[in-house]
Coordinates of C-alpha atoms and ligand atoms in Angstrom, one line a residue:
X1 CA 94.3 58.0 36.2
X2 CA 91.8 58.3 33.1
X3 CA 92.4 60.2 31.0
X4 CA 89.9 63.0 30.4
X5 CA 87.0 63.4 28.5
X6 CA 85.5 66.4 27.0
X7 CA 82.3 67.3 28.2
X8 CA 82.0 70.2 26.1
X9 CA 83.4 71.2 23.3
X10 CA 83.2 74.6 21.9
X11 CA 83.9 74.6 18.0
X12 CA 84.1 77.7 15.8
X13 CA 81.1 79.4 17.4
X14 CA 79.8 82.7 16.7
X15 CA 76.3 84.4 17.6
X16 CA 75.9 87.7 15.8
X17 CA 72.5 90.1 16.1
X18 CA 72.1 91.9 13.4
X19 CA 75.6 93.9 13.1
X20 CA 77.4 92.7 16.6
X21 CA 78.8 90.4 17.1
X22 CA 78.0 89.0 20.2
X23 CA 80.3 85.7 20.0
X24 CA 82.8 86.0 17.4
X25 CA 84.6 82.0 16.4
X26 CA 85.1 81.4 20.1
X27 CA 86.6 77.6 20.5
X28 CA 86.5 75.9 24.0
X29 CA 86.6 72.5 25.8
X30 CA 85.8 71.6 29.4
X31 CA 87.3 68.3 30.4
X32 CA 84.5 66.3 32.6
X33 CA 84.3 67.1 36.0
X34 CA 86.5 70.3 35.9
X35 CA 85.4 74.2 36.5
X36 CA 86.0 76.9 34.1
X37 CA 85.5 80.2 34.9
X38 CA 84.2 82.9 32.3
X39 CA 85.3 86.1 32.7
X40 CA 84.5 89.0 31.3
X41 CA 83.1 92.7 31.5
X42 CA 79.6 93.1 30.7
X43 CA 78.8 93.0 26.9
X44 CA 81.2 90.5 26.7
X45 CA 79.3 87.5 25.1
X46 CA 79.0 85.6 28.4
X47 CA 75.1 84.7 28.4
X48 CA 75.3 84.8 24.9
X49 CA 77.6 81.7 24.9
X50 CA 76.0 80.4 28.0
X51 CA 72.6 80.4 26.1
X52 CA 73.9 78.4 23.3
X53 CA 75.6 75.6 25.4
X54 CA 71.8 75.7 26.5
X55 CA 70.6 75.3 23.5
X56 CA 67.9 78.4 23.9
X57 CA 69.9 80.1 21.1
X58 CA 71.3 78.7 18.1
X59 CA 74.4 79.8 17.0
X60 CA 75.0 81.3 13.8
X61 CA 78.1 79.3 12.4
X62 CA 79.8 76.2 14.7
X63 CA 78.1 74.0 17.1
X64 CA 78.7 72.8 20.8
X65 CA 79.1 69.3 21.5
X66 CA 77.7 68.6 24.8
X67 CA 79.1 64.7 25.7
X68 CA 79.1 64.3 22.4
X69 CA 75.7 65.6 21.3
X70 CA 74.8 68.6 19.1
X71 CA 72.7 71.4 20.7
X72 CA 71.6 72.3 17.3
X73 CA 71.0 68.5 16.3
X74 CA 70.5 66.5 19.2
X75 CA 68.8 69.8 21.6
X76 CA 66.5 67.6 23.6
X77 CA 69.2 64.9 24.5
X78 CA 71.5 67.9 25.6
X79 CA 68.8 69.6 27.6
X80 CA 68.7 66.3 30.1
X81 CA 72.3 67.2 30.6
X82 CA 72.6 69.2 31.3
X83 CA 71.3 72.1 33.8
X84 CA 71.1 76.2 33.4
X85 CA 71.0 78.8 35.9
X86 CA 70.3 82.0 33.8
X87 CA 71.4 85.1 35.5
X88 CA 67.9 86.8 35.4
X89 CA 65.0 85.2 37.8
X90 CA 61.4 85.5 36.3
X91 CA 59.1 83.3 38.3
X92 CA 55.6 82.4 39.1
X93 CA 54.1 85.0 41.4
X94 CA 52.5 83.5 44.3
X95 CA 54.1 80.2 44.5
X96 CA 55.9 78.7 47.5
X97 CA 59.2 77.3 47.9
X98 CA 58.1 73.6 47.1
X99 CA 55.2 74.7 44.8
X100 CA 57.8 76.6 43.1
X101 CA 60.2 73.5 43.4
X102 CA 57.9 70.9 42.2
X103 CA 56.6 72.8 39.1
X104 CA 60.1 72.7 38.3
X105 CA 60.5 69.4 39.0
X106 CA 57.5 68.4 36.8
X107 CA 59.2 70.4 33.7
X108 CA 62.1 68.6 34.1
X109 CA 60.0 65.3 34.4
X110 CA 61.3 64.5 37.3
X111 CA 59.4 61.3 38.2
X112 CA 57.1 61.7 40.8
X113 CA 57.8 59.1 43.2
X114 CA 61.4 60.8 43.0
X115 CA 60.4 64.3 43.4
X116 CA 60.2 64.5 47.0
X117 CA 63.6 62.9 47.8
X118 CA 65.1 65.3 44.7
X119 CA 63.7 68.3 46.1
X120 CA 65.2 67.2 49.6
X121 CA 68.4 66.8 48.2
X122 CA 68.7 69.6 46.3
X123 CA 67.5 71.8 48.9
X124 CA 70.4 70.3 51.2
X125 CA 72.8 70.9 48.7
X126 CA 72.0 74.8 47.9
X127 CA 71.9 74.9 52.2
X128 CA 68.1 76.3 51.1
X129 CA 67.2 77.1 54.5
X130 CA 63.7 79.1 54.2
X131 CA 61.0 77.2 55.0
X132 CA 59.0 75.0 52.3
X133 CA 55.7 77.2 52.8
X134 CA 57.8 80.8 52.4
X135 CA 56.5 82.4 49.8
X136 CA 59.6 83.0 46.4
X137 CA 59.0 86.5 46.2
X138 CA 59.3 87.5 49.7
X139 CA 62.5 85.3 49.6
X140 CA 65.8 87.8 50.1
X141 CA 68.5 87.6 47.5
X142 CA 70.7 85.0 48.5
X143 CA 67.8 82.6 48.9
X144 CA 66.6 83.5 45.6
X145 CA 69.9 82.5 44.2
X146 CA 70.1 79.3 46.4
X147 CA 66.6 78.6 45.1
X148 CA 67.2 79.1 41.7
X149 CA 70.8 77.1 41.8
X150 CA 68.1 73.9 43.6
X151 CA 65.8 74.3 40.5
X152 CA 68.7 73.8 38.0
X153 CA 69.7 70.9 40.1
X154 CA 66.6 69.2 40.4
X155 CA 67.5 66.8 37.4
X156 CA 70.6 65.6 38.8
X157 CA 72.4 67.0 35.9
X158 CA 76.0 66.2 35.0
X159 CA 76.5 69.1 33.6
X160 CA 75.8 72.6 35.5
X161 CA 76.1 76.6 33.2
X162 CA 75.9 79.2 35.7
X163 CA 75.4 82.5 35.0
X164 CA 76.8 85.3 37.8
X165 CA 75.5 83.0 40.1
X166 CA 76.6 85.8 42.6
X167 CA 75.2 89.2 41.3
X168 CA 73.7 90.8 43.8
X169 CA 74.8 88.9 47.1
X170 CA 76.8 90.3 49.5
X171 CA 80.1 89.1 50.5
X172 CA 79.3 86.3 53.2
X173 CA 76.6 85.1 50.6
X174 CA 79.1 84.9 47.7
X175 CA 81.9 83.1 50.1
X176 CA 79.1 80.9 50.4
X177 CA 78.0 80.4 46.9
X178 CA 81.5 79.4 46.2
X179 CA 81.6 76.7 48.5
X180 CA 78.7 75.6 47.1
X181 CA 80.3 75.5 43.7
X182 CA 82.9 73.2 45.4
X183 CA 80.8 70.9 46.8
X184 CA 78.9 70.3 43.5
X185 CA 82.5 70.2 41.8
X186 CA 83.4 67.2 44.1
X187 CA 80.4 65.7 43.4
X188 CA 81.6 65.1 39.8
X189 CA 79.9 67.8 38.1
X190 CA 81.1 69.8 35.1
X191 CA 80.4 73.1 35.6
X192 CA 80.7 76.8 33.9
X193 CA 80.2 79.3 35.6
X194 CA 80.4 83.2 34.6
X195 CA 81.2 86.3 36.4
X196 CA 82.8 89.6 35.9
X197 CA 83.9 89.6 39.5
X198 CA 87.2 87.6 39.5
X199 CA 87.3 86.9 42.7
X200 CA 84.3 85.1 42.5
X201 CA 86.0 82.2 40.5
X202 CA 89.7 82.1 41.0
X203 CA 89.1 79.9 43.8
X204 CA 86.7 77.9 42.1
X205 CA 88.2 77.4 38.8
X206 CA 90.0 74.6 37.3
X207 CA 90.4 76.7 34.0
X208 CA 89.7 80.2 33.2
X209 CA 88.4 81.6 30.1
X210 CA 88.9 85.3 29.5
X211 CA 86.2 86.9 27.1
X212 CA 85.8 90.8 25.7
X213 CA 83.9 92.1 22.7
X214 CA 82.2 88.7 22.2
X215 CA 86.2 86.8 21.2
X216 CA 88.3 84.4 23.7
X217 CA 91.1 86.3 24.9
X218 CA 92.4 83.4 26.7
X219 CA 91.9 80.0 28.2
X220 CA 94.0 77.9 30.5
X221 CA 94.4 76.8 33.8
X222 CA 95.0 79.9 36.2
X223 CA 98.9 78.5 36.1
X224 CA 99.4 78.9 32.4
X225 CA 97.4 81.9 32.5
X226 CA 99.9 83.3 34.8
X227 CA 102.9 82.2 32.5
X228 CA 101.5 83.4 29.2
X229 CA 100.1 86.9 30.4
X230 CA 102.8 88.6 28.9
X231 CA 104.7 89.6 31.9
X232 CA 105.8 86.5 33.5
X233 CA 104.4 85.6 37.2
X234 CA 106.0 86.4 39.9
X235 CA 105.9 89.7 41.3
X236 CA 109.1 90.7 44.1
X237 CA 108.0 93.6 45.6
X238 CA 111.2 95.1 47.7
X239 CA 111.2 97.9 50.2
X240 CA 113.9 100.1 50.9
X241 CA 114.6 103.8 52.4
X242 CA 112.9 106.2 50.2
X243 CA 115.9 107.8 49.1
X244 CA 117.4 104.8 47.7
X245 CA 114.5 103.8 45.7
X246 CA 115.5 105.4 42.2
X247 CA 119.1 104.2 42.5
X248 CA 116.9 100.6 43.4
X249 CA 114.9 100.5 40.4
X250 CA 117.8 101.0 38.0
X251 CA 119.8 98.6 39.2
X252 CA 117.0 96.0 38.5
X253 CA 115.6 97.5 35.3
X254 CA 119.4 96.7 34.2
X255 CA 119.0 93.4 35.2
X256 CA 118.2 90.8 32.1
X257 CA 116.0 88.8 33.8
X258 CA 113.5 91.9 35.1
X259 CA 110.5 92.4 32.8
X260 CA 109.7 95.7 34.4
X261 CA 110.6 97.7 37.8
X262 CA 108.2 100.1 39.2
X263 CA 108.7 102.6 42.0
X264 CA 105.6 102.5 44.2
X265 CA 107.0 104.2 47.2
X266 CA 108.1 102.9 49.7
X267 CA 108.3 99.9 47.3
X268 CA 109.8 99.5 44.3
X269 CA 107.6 96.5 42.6
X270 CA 109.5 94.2 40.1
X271 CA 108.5 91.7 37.7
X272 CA 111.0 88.9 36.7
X273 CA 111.9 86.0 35.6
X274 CA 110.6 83.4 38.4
X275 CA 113.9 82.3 39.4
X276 CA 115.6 85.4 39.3
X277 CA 114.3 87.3 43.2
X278 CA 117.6 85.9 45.4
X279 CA 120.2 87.6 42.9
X280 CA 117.8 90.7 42.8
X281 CA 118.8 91.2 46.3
X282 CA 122.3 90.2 45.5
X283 CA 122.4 92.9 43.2
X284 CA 121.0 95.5 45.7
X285 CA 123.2 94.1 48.5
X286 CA 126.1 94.7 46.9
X287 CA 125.5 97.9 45.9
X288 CA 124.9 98.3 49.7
X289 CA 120.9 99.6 49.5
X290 CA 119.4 98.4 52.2
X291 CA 116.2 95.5 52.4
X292 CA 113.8 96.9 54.6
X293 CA 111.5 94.0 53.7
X294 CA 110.9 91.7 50.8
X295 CA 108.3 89.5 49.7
X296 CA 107.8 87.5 46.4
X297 CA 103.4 86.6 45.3
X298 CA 102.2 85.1 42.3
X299 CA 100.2 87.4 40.0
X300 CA 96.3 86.9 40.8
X301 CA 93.6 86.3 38.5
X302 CA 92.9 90.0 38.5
X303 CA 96.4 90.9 37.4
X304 CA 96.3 88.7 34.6
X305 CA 92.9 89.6 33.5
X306 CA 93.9 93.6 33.7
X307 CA 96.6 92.5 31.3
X308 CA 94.8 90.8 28.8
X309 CA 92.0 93.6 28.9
X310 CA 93.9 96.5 28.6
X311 CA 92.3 97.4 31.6
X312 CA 88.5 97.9 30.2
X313 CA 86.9 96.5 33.1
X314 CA 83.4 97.7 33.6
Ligands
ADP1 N1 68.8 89.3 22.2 C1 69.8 90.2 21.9 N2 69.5 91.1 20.9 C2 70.5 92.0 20.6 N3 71.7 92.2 21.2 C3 71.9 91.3 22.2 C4 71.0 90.3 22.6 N4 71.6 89.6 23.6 C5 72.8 90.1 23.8 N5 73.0 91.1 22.9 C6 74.3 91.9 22.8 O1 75.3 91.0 22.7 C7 76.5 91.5 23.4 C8 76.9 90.4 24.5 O2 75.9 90.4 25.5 P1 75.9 89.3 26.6 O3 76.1 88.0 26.0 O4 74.6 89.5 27.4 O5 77.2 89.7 27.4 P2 77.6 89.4 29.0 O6 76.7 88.3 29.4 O7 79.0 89.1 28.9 O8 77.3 90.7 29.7 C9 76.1 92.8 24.1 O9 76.5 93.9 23.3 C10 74.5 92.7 24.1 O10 74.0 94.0 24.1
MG2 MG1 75.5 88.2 31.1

């Protein structure tokens, strides 16, 4: 294998407006090719830092290296790069589909003889399915975001910034968006792409950054993530008859390996070491409480994210 390659590095960056602090020193790379997530509640510096990797803001102190390039140096070379879907949708009133399409396609500069094969493919890609002479503001939501995806892609860009790509589409839609995602991912693309609705990108996601109050709370793949989130990762959640469930959870809280027992009747829930679940029963076994049922799950992304927020999800 090759090794990786950054195709953006983050360094030192931080965006203030006059007294926030909108992005506060946040440092980041994205290997080519790979998918980070960005989480974070609203206010949480997202489209600020999305704007910068653009290069339609300029950050205060740092600078992003996009393949290499400054986007405060070098922001014309980046631009070409790169391709940005913001998360509001102004647009020409009274345009078409491919009127719509080919005026972006002209900004871009797509070459003309190329235009009508880009706009093909890009339409194919973002399954687009409205037809070329709808007009865009008649379009319903998920077309509008489909359409607006195809105009950032219209450039064959390496590298894609997404911005809540799914706000406002219903579940089917989003399920949809995501495969999308995954089918530019395996096309090679780099991509970011922000949400504050995790399930939106856990399934995406290479890496996950977590933001709040404009800082990075964390970054790592979702496995690290899982290891480092201050209680470890696997979650045993163990049922027994409700009248044993006290005695249960003080067996295990006495346990070394047990980061922390709750009583959720009829469960008791226990994080612990990942190795540790077959001498949990052991324990309870021999102190003859009986298993009703048992099952072990890793933490998911919206676990780990309650913990490193404290819980202020908006
Ligand atoms: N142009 C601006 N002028 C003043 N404050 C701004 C501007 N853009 C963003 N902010 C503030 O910066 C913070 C981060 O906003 P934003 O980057 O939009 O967060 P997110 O995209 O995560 O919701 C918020 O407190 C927001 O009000
Ligand atoms: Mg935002």
């Amino acid at each position: 294998m090759n090794a990786p390659v950054t195709a953006i590095q983050i360094q030192n960056v931080t965006r203030r407006f006059d007294e926030l602090i909108a992005v506060d020193d946040v440092s980041l790379q994205v290997q080519a090719g790979t998918t980070l997530g960005l989480i974070g509640p609203n206010g949480a510096g997202k489209t600020s830092l999305l704007r910068m990797l653009a290069t339609l803001s300029i950050p205060d102190t740092g600078d992003v290296l996009i393949q290499g390039l400054s986007v405060i140096r070098q922001p014309r070379l980046v631009r070409r790069l790169l391709g940005f879907m913001p998360a509001e949708f102004g647009y020409p009133r009274g345009l078409t589909i491919h009127e719509y399409l080919e005026y972006f396609g002209a900004l871009y500069q797509v070459p003309a003889v190329e235009l009508r094969r880009r706009i093909q493919d890009v339409k194919e890609l973002t399954e687009l399915t409205a037809r070329d002479n709808v007009a865009v503001r008649g379009l319903s939501t998920g077309n509008r975001q489909r359409l607006l995806l195809a105009r950032t892609l219209l450039h064959d860009p390496q590298i894609l910034l997404l911005d809540e790509p799914a706000s406002g589409l219903d579940p089917r839609a989003r399920n949809e968006l995501r495969g999308i995602i995954r089918t530019l991912a395996s096309l090679g693309k780099t991509i970011v792409v922000s949400s504050h609705i995790l399930p939106d990108l856990e399934e995406v996601s290479d890496s996950v950054a977590i933001m709040e109050a404009g800082r990075l709370v964390t970054h790592g793949s979702l496995e690290q993530l899982r290891h480092t989130s201050g209680e470890t990762g696997i979650q045993t959640r163990i049922r027994v008859p409700v009248e044993f469930l006290e005695a249960a959870a003080v067996l295990l809280r006495a346990h070394s390996s047990v980061v922390s027992c709750e009583v959720r009747s009829p469960e008791v829930v226990v994080r612990a070491e990942e190795e540790s679940g077959n001498e949990l029963l052991r324990i309870l076994i021999s102190e003859q409480i009986p298993i009703l049922e048992y099952a072990r799950e890793a933490l998911d992304l919206e676990d780990i994210f309650m913990q490193s927020t404290a819980g202020r999800v908006t």
